[in-house]
CSV table of C-alpha atoms and ligand atoms in Angstrom, one decimal:
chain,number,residue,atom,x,y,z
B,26,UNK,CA,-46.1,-117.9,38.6
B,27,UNK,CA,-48.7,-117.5,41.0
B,28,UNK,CA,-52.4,-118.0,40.4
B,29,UNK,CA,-55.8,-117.9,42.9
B,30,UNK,CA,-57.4,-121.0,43.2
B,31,UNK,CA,-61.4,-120.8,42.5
B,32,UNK,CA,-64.1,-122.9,44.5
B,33,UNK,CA,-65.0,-125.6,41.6
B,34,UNK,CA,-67.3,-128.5,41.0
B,35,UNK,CA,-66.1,-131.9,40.8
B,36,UNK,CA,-65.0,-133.0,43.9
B,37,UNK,CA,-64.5,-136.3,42.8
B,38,UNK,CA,-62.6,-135.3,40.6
B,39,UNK,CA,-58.7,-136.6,40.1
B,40,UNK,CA,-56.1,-134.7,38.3
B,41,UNK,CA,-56.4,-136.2,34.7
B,42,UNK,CA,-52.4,-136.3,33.9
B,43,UNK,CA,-50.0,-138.6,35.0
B,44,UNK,CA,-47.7,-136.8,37.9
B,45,UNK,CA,-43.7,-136.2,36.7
B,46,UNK,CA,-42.0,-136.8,39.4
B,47,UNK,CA,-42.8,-138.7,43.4
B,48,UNK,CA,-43.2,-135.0,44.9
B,49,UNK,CA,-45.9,-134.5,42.6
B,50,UNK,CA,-47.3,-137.6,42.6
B,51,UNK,CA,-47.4,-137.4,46.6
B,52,UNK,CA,-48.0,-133.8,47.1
B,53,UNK,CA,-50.7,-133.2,44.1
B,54,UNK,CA,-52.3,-136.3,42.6
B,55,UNK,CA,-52.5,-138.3,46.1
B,56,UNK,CA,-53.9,-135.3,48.0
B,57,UNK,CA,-56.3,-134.6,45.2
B,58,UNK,CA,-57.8,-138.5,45.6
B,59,UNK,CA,-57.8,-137.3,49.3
B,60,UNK,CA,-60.4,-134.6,49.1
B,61,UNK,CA,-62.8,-137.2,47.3
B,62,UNK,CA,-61.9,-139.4,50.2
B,63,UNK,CA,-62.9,-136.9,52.6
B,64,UNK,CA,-66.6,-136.1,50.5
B,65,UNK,CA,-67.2,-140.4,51.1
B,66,UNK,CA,-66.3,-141.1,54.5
B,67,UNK,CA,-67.6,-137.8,55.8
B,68,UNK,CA,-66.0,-134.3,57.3
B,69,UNK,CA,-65.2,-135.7,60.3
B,70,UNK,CA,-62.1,-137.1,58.0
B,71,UNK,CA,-60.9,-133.9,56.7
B,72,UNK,CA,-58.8,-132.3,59.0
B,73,UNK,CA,-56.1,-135.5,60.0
B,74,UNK,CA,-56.6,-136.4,56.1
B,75,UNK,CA,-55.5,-133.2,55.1
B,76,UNK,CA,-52.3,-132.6,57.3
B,77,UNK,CA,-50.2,-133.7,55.4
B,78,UNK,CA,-46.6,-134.4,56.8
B,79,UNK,CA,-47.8,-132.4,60.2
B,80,UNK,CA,-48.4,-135.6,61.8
B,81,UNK,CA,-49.8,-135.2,65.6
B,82,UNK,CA,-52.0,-132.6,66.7
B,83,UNK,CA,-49.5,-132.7,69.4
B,84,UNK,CA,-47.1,-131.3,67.1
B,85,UNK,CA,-49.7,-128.4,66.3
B,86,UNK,CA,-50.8,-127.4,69.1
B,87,UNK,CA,-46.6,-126.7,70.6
B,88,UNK,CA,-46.6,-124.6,67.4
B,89,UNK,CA,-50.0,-122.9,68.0
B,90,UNK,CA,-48.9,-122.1,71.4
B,91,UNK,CA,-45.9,-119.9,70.2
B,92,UNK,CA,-47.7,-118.1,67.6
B,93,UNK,CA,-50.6,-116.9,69.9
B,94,UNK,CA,-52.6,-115.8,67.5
B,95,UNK,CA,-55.7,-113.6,68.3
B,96,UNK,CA,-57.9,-111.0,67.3
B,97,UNK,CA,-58.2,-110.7,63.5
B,98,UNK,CA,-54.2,-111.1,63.0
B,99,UNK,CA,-53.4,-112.3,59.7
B,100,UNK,CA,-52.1,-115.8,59.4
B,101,UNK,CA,-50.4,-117.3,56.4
B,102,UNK,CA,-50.2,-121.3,55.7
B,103,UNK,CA,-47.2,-121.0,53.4
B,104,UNK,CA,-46.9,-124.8,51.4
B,105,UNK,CA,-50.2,-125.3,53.1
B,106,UNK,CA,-50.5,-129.1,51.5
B,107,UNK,CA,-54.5,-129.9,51.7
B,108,UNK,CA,-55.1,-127.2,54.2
B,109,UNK,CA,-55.9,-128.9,57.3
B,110,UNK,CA,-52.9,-127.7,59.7
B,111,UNK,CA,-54.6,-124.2,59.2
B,112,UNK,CA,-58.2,-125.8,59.7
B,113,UNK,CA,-56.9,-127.3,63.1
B,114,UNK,CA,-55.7,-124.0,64.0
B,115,UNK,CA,-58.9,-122.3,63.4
B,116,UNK,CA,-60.6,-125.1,65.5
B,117,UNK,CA,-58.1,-124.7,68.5
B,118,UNK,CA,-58.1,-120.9,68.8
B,119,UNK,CA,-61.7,-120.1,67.8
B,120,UNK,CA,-62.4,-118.5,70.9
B,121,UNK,CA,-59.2,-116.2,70.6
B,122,UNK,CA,-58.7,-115.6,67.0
B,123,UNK,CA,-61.5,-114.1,64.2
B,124,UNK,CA,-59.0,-113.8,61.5
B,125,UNK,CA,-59.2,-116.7,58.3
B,126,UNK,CA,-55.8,-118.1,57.4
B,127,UNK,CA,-54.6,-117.4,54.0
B,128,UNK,CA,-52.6,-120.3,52.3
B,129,UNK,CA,-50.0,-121.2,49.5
B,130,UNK,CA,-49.2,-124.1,47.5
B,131,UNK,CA,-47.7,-124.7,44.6
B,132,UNK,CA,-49.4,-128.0,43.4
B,133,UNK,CA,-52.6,-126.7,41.9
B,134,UNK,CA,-54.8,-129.8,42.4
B,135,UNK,CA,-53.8,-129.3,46.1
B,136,UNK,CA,-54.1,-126.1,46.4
B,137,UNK,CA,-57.9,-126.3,44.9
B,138,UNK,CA,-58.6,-128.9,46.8
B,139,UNK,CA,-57.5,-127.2,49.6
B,140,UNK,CA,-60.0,-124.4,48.8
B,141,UNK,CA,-62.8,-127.0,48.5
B,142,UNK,CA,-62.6,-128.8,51.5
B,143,UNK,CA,-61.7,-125.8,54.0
B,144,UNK,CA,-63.1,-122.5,52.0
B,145,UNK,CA,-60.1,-120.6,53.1
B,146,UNK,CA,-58.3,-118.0,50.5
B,147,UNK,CA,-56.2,-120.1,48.4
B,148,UNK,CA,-53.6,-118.9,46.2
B,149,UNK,CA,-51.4,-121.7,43.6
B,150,UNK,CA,-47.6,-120.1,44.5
B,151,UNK,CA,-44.6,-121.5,45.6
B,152,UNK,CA,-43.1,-119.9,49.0
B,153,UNK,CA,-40.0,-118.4,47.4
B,154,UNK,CA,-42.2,-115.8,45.6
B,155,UNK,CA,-45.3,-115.4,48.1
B,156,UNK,CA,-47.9,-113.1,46.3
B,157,UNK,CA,-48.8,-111.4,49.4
B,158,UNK,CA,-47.8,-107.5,50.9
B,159,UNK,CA,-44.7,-106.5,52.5
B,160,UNK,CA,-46.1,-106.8,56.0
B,161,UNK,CA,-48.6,-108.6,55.0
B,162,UNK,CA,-49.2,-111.1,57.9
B,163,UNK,CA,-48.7,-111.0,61.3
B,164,UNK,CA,-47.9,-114.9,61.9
B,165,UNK,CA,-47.2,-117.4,59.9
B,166,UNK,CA,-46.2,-121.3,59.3
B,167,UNK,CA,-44.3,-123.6,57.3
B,168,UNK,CA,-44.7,-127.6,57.9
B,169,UNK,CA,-42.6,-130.0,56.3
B,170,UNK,CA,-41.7,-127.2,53.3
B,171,UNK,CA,-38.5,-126.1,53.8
B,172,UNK,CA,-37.1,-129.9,53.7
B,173,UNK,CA,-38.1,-130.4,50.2
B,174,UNK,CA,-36.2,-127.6,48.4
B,175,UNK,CA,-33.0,-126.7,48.3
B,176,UNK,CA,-33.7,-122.5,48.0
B,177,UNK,CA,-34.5,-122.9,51.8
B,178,UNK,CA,-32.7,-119.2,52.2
B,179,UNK,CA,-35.1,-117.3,49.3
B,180,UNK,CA,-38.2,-119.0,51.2
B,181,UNK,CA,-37.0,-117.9,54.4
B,182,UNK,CA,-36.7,-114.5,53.4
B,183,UNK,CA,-39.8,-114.5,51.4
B,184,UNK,CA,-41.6,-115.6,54.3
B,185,UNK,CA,-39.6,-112.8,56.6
B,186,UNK,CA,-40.7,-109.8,53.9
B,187,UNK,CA,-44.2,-110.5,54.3
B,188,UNK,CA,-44.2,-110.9,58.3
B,189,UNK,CA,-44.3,-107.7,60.3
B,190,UNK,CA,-41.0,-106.9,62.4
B,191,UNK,CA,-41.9,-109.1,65.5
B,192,UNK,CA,-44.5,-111.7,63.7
B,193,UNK,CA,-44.4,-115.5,65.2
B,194,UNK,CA,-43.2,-117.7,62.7
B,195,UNK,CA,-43.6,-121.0,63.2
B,196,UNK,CA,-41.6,-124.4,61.4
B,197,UNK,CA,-41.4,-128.0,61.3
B,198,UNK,CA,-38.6,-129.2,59.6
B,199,UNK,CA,-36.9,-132.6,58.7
B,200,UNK,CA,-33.5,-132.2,59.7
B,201,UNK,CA,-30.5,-134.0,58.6
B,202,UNK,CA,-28.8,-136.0,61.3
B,203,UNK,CA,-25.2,-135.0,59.7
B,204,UNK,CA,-24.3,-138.9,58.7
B,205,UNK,CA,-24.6,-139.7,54.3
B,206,UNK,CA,-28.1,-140.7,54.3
B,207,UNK,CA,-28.1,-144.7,53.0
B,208,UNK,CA,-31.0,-143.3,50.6
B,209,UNK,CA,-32.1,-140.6,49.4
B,210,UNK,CA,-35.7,-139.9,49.1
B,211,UNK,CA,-36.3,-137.7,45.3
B,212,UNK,CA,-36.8,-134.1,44.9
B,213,UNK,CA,-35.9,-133.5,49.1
B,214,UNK,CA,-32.7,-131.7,50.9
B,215,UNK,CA,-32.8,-131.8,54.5
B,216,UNK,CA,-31.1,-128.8,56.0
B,217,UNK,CA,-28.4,-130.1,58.6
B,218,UNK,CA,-29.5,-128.2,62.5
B,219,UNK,CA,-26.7,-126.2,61.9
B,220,UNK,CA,-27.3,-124.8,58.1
B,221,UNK,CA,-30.9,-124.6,59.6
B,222,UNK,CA,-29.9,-122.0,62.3
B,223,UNK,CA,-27.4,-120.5,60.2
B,224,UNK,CA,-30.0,-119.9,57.3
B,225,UNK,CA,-32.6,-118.2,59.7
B,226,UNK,CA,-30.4,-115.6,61.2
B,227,UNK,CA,-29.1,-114.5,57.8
B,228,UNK,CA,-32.7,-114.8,56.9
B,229,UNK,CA,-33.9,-112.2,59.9
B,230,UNK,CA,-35.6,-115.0,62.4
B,231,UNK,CA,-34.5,-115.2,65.7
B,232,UNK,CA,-35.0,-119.0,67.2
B,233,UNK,CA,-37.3,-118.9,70.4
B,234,UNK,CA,-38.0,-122.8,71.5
B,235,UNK,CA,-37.0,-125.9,69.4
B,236,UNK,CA,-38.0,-129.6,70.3
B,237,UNK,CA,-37.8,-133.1,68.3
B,238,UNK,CA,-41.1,-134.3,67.7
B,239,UNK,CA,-40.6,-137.6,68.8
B,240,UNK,CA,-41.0,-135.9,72.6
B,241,UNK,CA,-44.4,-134.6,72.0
B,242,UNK,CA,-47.1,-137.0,72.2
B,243,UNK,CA,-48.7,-139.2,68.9
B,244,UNK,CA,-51.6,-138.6,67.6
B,245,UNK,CA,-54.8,-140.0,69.3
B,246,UNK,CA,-56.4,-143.1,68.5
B,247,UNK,CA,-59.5,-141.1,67.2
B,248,UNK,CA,-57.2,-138.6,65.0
B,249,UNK,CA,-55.2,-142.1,63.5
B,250,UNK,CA,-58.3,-144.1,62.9
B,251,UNK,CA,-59.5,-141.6,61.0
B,252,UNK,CA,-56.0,-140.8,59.1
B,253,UNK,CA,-56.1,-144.3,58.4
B,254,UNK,CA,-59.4,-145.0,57.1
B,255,UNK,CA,-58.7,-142.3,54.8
B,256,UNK,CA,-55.8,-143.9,53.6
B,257,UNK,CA,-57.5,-147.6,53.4
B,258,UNK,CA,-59.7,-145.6,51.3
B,259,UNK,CA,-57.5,-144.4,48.8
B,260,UNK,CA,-55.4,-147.7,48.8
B,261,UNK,CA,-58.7,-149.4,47.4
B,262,UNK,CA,-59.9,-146.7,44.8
B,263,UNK,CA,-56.3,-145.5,43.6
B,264,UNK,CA,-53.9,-148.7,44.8
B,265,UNK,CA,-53.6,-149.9,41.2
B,266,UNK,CA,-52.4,-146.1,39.5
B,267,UNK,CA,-48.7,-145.6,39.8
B,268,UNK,CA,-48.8,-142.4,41.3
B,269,UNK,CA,-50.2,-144.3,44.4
B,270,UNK,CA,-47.5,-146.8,44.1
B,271,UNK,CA,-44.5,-143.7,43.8
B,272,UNK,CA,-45.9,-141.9,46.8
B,273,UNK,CA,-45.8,-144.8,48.8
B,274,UNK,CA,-42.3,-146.0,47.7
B,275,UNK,CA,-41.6,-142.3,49.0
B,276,UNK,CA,-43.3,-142.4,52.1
B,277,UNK,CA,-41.8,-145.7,52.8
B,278,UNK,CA,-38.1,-143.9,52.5
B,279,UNK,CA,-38.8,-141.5,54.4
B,280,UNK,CA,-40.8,-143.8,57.3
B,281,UNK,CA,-37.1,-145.6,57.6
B,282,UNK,CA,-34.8,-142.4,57.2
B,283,UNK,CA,-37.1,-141.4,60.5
B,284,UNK,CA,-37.2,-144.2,62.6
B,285,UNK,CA,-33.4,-144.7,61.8
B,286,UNK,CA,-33.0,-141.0,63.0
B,287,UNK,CA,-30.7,-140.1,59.7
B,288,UNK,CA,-33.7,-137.4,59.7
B,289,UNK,CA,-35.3,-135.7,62.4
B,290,UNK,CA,-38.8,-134.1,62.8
B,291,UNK,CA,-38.2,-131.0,64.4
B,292,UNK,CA,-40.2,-128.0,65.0
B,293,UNK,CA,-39.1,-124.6,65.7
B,294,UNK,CA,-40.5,-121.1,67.2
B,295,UNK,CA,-39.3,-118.1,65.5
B,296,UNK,CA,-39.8,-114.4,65.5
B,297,UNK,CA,-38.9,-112.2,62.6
B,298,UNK,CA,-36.4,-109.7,63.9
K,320,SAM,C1,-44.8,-132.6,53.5
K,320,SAM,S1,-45.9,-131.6,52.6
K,320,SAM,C2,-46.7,-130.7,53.9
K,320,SAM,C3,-48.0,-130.0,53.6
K,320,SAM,C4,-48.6,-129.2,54.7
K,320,SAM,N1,-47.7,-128.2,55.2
K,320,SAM,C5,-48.9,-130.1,55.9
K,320,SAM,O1,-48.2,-130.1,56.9
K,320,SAM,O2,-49.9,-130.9,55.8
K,320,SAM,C6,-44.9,-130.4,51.8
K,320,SAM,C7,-45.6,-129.4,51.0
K,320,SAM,O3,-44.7,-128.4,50.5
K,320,SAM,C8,-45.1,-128.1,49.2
K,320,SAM,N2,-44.0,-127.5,48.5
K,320,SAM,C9,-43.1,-128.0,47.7
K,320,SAM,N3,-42.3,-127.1,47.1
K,320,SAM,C10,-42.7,-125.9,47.6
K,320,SAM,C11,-42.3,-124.6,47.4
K,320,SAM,N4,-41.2,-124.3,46.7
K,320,SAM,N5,-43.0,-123.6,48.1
K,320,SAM,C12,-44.0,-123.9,48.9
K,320,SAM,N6,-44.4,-125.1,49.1
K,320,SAM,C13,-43.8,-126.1,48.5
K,320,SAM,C14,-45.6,-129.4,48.6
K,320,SAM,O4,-46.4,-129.2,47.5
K,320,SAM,C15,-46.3,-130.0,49.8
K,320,SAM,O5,-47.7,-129.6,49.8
């Protein structure tokens, strides 16, 4: 079920019910708190608060670099988390590009929120049924989404139906290093490189460039500080709720199925075919 988000009051606002599981506790209640994070410590915050799971602008800007876009080509944000990969893309290519990104999410506090803090259209949907025209967009991107469901091959396809024949799309993934993982972090499924590849040429996407994120420079000191104020932040204000408490017990997974390398940031240039 898809529905548009709506500019709303309330900033401050937190979702009132208790999250079900860690993804919604991490991906809806926590970046809820964010936005009223952001509205404190100033806009400044917003964009390295709100990319969530994108990590560097390093990361972003190899990405950016394959989509190209300009003009006023369309651009979908599809599981577009608080919004702010797509605001850092609108930043970085200002002078190129005069189109407004379009995003999806499925967690509706998010996705409002999302729609608050950046103003861009906003619709509540999940990326396996995107409520957008066949040839709808002319690039797109997906960060950290297709790791976190198992129906990797409907989203893929979804997001190849509404990208015209030729369209940049552009991924980062978490990809399984092949070994059992020694944990398991809830609600994700990390495509192995080679189911990866395998589900994007059955999907339509031929794979331009590929690189591990660990090669590509961190994040600057001025983009971290930030990140981390806003976190510092929230641990104050929310620290005691236990959705805080699940979404760091996840994050804290996922921190050592990374630097162990049973998982691997990777990020991928495609074109639909
Ligand atoms: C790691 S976060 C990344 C958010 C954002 N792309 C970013 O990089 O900041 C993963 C996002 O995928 C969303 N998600 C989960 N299941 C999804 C689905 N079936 N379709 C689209 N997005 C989904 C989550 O709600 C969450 O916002």
């Amino acid at each position: 079920m898809t529905s548009e988000t709506r500019p709303g009051p309330a900033p401050e606002s937190n979702p009132d019910t208790d999250p079900d599981t860690p993804m919604e506790a991490e991906f809806d209640t926590v970046a809820a708190w964010t936005e009223g994070a952001v509205r404190v410590l100033g806009r400044d915050h917003a964009i390295p608060a709100a990319c969530r799971g994108s990590g560097s602008p390093a990361d972003l800007a190899w990405l950016a670099q394959g989509l190209d876009v300009r003009g006023d080509q369309r651009f979908l944000d599809a599981g577009a988390g608080l919004g702010g990969p797509a605001a850092w893309l609108a930043d970085d290519r200002g002078d190129a590009w005069h189109g407004r990104p379009v995003l999806t999410e499925p967690m509706v506090h998010a996705a409002a929120s999302a729609r608050r803090l950046f103003g861009f259209p906003t619709a509540a949907a999940v990326s396996e049924a995107l409520p957008l025209p066949t040839d709808g967009v002319d690039a797109a991107w997906s960060l950290g989404v297709l790791c976190v469901t198992p129906s990797r091959a409907d989203m893929l396809g979804e997001l190849r139906r509404v990208l015209v024949t030729g369209g940049r799309l552009g991924l980062l993934v978490l990809v399984h290093g092949g070994a059992p993982l020694p944990e398991q972090p809830e609600g994700n499924d990390f495509p192995t490189h080679a189911e990866l590849h395998d589900q994007l040429a059955r999907t339509g996407f031929r794979v331009d460039d590929e690189v591990e994120a660990d090669r590509l420079p961190g994040a600057p000191p001025s983009w971290t500080e930030r990140a981390d104020r806003v976190e510092e932040h929230l641990r104050r204000h929310h620290g005691d709720h236990p959705a805080w408490r699940q979404a760091q017990e996840q994050e804290q997974v996922m921190g050592r199925l990374l630097r162990e390398r049973h998982v691997v940031t990777t990020l991928l240039r495609t074109t639909a075919v």
